[in-house]
mmCIF file with all atom_site columns, C-alpha atoms in Angstrom:
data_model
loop_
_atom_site.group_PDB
_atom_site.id
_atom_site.type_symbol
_atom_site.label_atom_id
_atom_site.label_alt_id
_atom_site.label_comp_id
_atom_site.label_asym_id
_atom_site.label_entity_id
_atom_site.label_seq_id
_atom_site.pdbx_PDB_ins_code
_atom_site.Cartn_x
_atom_site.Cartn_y
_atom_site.Cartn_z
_atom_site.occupancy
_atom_site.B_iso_or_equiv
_atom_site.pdbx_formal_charge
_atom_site.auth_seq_id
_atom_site.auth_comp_id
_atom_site.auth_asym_id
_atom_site.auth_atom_id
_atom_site.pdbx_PDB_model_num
ATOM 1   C CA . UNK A 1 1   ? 34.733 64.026 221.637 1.00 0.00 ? 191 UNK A CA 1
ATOM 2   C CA . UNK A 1 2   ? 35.559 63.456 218.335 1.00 0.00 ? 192 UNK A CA 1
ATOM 3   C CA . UNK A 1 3   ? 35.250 59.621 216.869 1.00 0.00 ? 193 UNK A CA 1
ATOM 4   C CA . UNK A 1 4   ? 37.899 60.329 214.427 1.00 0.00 ? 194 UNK A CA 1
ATOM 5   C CA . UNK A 1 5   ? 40.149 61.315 216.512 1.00 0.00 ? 195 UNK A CA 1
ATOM 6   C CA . UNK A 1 6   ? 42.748 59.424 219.186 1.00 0.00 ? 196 UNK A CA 1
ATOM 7   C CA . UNK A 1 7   ? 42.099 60.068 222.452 1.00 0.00 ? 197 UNK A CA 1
ATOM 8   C CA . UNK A 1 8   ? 45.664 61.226 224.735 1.00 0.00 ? 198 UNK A CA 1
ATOM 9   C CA . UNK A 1 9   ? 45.434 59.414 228.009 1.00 0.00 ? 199 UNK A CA 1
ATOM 10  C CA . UNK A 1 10  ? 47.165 61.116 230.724 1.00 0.00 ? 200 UNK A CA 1
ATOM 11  C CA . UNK A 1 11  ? 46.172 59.131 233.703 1.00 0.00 ? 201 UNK A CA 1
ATOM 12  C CA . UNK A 1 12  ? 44.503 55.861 234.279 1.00 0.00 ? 202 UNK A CA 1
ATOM 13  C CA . UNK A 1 13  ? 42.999 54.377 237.063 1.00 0.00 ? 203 UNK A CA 1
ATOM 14  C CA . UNK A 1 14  ? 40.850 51.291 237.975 1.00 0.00 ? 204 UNK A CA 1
ATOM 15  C CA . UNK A 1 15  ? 37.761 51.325 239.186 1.00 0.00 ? 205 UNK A CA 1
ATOM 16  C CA . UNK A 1 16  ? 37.311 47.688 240.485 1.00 0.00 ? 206 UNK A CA 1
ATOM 17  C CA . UNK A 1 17  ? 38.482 44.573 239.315 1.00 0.00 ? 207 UNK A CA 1
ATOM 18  C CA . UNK A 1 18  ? 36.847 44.398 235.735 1.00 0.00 ? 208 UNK A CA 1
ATOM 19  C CA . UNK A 1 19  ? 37.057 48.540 234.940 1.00 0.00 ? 209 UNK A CA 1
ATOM 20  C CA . UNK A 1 20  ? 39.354 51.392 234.270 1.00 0.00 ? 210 UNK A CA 1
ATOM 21  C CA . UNK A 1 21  ? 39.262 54.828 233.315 1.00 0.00 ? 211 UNK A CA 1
ATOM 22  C CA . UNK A 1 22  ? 41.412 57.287 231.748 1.00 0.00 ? 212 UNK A CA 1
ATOM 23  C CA . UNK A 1 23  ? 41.638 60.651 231.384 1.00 0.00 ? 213 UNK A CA 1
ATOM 24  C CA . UNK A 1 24  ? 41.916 62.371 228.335 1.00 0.00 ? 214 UNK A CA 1
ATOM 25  C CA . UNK A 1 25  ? 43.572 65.259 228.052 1.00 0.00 ? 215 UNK A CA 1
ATOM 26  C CA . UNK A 1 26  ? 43.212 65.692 224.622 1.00 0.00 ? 216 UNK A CA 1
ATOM 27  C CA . UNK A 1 27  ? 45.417 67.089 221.915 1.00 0.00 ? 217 UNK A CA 1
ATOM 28  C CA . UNK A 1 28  ? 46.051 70.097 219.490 1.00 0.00 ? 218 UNK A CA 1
ATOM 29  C CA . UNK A 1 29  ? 43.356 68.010 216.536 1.00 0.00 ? 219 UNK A CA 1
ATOM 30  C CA . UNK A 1 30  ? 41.087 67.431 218.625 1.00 0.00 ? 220 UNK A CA 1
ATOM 31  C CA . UNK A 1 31  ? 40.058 64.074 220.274 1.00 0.00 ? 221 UNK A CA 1
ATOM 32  C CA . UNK A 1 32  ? 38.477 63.424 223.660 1.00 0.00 ? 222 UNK A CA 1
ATOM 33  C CA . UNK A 1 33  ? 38.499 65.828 226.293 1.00 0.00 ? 223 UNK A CA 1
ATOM 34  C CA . UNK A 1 34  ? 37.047 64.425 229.718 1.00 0.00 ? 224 UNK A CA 1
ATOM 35  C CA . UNK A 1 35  ? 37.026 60.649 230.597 1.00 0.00 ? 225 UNK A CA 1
ATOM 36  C CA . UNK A 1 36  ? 36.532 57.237 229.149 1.00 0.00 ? 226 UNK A CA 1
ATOM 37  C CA . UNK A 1 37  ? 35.357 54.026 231.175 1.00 0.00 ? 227 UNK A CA 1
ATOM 38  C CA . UNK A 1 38  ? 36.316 50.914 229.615 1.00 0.00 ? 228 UNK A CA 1
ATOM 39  C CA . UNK A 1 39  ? 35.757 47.023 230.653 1.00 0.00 ? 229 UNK A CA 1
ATOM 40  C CA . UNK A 1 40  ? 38.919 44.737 231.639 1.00 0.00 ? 230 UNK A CA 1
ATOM 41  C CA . UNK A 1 41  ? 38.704 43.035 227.931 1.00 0.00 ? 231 UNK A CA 1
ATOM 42  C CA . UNK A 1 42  ? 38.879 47.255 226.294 1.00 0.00 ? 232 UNK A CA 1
ATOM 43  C CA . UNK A 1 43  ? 34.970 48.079 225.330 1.00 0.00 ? 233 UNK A CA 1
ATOM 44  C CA . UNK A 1 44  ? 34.356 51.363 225.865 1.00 0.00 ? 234 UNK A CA 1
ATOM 45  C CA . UNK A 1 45  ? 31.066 51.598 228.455 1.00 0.00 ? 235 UNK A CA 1
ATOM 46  C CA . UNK A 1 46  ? 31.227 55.329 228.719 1.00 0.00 ? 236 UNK A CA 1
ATOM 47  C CA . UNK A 1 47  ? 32.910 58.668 227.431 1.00 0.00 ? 237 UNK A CA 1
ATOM 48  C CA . UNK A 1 48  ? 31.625 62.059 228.495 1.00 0.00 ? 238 UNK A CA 1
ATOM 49  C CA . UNK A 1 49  ? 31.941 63.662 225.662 1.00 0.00 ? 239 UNK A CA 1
ATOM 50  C CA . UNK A 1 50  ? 31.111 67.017 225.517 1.00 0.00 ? 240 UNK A CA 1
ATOM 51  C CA . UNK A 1 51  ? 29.625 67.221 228.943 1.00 0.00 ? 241 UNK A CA 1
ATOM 52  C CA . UNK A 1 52  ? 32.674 67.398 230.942 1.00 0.00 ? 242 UNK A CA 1
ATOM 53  C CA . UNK A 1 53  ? 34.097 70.938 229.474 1.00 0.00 ? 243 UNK A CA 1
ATOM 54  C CA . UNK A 1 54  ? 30.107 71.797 229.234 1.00 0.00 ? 244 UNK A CA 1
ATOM 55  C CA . UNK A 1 55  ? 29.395 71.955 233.029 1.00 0.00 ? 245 UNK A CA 1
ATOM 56  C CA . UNK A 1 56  ? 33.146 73.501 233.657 1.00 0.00 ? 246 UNK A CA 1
ATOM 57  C CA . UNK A 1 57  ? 31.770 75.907 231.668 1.00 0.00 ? 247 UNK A CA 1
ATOM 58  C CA . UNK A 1 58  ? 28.207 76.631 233.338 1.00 0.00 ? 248 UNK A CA 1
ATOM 59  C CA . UNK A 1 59  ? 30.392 77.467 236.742 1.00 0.00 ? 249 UNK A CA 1
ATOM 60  C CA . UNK A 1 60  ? 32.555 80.010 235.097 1.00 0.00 ? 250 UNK A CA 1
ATOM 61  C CA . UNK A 1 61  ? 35.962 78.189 235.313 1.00 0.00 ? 251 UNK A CA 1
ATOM 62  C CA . UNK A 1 62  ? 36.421 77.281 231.140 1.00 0.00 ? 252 UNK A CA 1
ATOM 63  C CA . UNK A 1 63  ? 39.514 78.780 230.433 1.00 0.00 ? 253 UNK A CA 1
ATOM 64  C CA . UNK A 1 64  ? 38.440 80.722 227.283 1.00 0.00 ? 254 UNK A CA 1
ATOM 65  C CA . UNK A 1 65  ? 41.879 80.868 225.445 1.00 0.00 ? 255 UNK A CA 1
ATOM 66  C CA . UNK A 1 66  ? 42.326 77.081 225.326 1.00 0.00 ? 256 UNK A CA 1
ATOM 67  C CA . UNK A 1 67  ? 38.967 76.273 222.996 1.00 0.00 ? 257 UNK A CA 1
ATOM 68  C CA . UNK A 1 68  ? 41.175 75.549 220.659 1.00 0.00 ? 258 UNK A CA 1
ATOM 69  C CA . UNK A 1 69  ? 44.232 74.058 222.029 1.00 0.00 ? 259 UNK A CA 1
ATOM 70  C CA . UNK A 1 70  ? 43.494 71.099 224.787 1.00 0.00 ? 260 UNK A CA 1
ATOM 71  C CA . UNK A 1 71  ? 40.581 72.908 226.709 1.00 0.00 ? 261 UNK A CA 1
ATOM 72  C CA . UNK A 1 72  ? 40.202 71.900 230.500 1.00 0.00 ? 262 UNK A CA 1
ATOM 73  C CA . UNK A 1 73  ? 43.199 69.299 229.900 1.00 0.00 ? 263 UNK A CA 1
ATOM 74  C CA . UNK A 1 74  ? 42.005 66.340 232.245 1.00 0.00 ? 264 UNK A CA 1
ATOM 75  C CA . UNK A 1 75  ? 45.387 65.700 233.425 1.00 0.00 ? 265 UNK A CA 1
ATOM 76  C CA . UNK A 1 76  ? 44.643 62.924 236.575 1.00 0.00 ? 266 UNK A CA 1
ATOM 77  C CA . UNK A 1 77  ? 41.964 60.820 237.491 1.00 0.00 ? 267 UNK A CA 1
ATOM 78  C CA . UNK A 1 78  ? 41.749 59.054 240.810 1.00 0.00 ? 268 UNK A CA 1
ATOM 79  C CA . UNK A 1 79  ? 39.260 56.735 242.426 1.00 0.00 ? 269 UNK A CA 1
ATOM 80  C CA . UNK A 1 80  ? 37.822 56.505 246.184 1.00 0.00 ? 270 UNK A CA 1
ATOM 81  C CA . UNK A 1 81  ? 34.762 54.822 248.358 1.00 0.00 ? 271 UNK A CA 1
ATOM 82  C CA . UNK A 1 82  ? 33.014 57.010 250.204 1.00 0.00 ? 272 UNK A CA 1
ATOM 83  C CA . UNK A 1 83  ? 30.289 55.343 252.375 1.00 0.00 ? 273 UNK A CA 1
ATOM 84  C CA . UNK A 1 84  ? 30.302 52.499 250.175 1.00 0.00 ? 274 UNK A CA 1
ATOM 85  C CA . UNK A 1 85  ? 29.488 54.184 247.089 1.00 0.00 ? 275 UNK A CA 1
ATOM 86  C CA . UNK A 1 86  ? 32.534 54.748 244.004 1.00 0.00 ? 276 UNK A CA 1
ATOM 87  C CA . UNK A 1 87  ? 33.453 57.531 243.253 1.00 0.00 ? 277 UNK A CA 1
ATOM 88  C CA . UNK A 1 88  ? 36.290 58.948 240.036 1.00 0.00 ? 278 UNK A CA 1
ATOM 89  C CA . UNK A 1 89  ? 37.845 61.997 240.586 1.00 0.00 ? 279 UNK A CA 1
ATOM 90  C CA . UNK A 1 90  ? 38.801 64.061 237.354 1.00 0.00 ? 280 UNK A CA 1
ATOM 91  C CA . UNK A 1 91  ? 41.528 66.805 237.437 1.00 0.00 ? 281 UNK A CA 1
ATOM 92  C CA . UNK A 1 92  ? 41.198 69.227 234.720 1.00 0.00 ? 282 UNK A CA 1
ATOM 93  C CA . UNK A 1 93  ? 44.630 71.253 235.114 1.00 0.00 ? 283 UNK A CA 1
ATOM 94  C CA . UNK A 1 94  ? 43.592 74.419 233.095 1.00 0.00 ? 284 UNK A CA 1
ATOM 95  C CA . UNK A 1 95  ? 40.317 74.496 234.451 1.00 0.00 ? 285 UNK A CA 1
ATOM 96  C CA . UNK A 1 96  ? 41.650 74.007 237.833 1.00 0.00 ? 286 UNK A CA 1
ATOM 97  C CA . UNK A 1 97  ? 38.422 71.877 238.957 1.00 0.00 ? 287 UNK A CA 1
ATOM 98  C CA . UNK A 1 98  ? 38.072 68.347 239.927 1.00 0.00 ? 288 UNK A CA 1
ATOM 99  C CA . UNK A 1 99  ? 35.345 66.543 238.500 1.00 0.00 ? 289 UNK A CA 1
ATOM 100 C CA . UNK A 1 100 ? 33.478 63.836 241.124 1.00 0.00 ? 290 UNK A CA 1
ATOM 101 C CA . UNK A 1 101 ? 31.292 61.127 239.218 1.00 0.00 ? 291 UNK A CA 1
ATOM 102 C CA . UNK A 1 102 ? 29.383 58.267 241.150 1.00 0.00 ? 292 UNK A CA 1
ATOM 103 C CA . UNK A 1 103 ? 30.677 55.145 239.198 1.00 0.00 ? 293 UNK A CA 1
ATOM 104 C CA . UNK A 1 104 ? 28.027 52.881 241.221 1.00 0.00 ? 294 UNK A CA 1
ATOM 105 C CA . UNK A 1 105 ? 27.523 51.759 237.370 1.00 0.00 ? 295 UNK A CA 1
ATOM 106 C CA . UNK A 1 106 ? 30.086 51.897 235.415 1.00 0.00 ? 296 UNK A CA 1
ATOM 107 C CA . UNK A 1 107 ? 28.165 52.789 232.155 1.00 0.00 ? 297 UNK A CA 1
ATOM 108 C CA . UNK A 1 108 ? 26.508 55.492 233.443 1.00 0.00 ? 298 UNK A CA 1
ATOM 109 C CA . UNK A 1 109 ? 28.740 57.548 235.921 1.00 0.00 ? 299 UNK A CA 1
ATOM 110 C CA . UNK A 1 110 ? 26.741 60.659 237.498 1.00 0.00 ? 300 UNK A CA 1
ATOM 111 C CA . UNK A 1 111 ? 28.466 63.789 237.891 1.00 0.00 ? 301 UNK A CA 1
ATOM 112 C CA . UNK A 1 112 ? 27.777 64.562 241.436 1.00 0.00 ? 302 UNK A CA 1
ATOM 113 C CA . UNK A 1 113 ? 29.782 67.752 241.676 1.00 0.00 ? 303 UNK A CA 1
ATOM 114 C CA . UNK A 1 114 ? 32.774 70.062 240.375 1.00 0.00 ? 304 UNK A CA 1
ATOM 115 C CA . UNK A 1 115 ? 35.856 71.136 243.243 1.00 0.00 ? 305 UNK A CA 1
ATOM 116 C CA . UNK A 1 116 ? 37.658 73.821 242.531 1.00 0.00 ? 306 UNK A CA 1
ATOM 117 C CA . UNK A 1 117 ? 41.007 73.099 243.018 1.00 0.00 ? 307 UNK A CA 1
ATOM 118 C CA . UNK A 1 118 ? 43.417 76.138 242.839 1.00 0.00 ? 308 UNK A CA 1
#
């Protein structure tokens, strides 16, 4: 992520009645590429960053010609309860991988695991 930069929200979703997140697909400057968590009232709690494109990459599915461009492009982002714990589900179309995060706290999401996706 890049703080001078404006991040290019392509999906939004909330996670309970006081949070949302987005993801950012990113653009041809720059700017975010993974996902943002923000309160109701628009503080940012959390941004991956980085780390997002970083563990695509440690499984083998970065797509090496779009460094440059919009990189994984996290297109979607959805949100579920699985036996009672919250979970965000990030769709990086380019990587072709779903990203799962625990959102149990909203400020510090875990990601649990990457999907591939096809």
């Amino acid at each position: 992520s890049q703080p001078d930069r404006v991040r290019e929200p392509d999906g939004v979703q909330w996670i309970d009645d006081t949070h949302f997140a987005i993801a950012n697909e990113g653009d041809m400057d720059g700017g975010a590429r993974g996902m943002t968590i923000f309160a109701k009232d628009g503080t940012e709690l959390f941004e991956t960053g980085a780390s997002f494109e970083h563990a695509i990459v440690q499984i083998g599915h970065y797509p090496d010609r779009r460094w440059d461009a919009k990189g994984v492009e996290p297109e979607g982002i959805e949100f579920g309860v699985f036996d009672g714990t919250p979970f965000v589900f990030v769709m990086a179309e380019r990587a072709s991988v779903v990203g799962v995060y625990d959102v149990s706290d909203p400020a510090a999401p875990v990601l649990k695991q990457l999907l591939p996706s096809g």
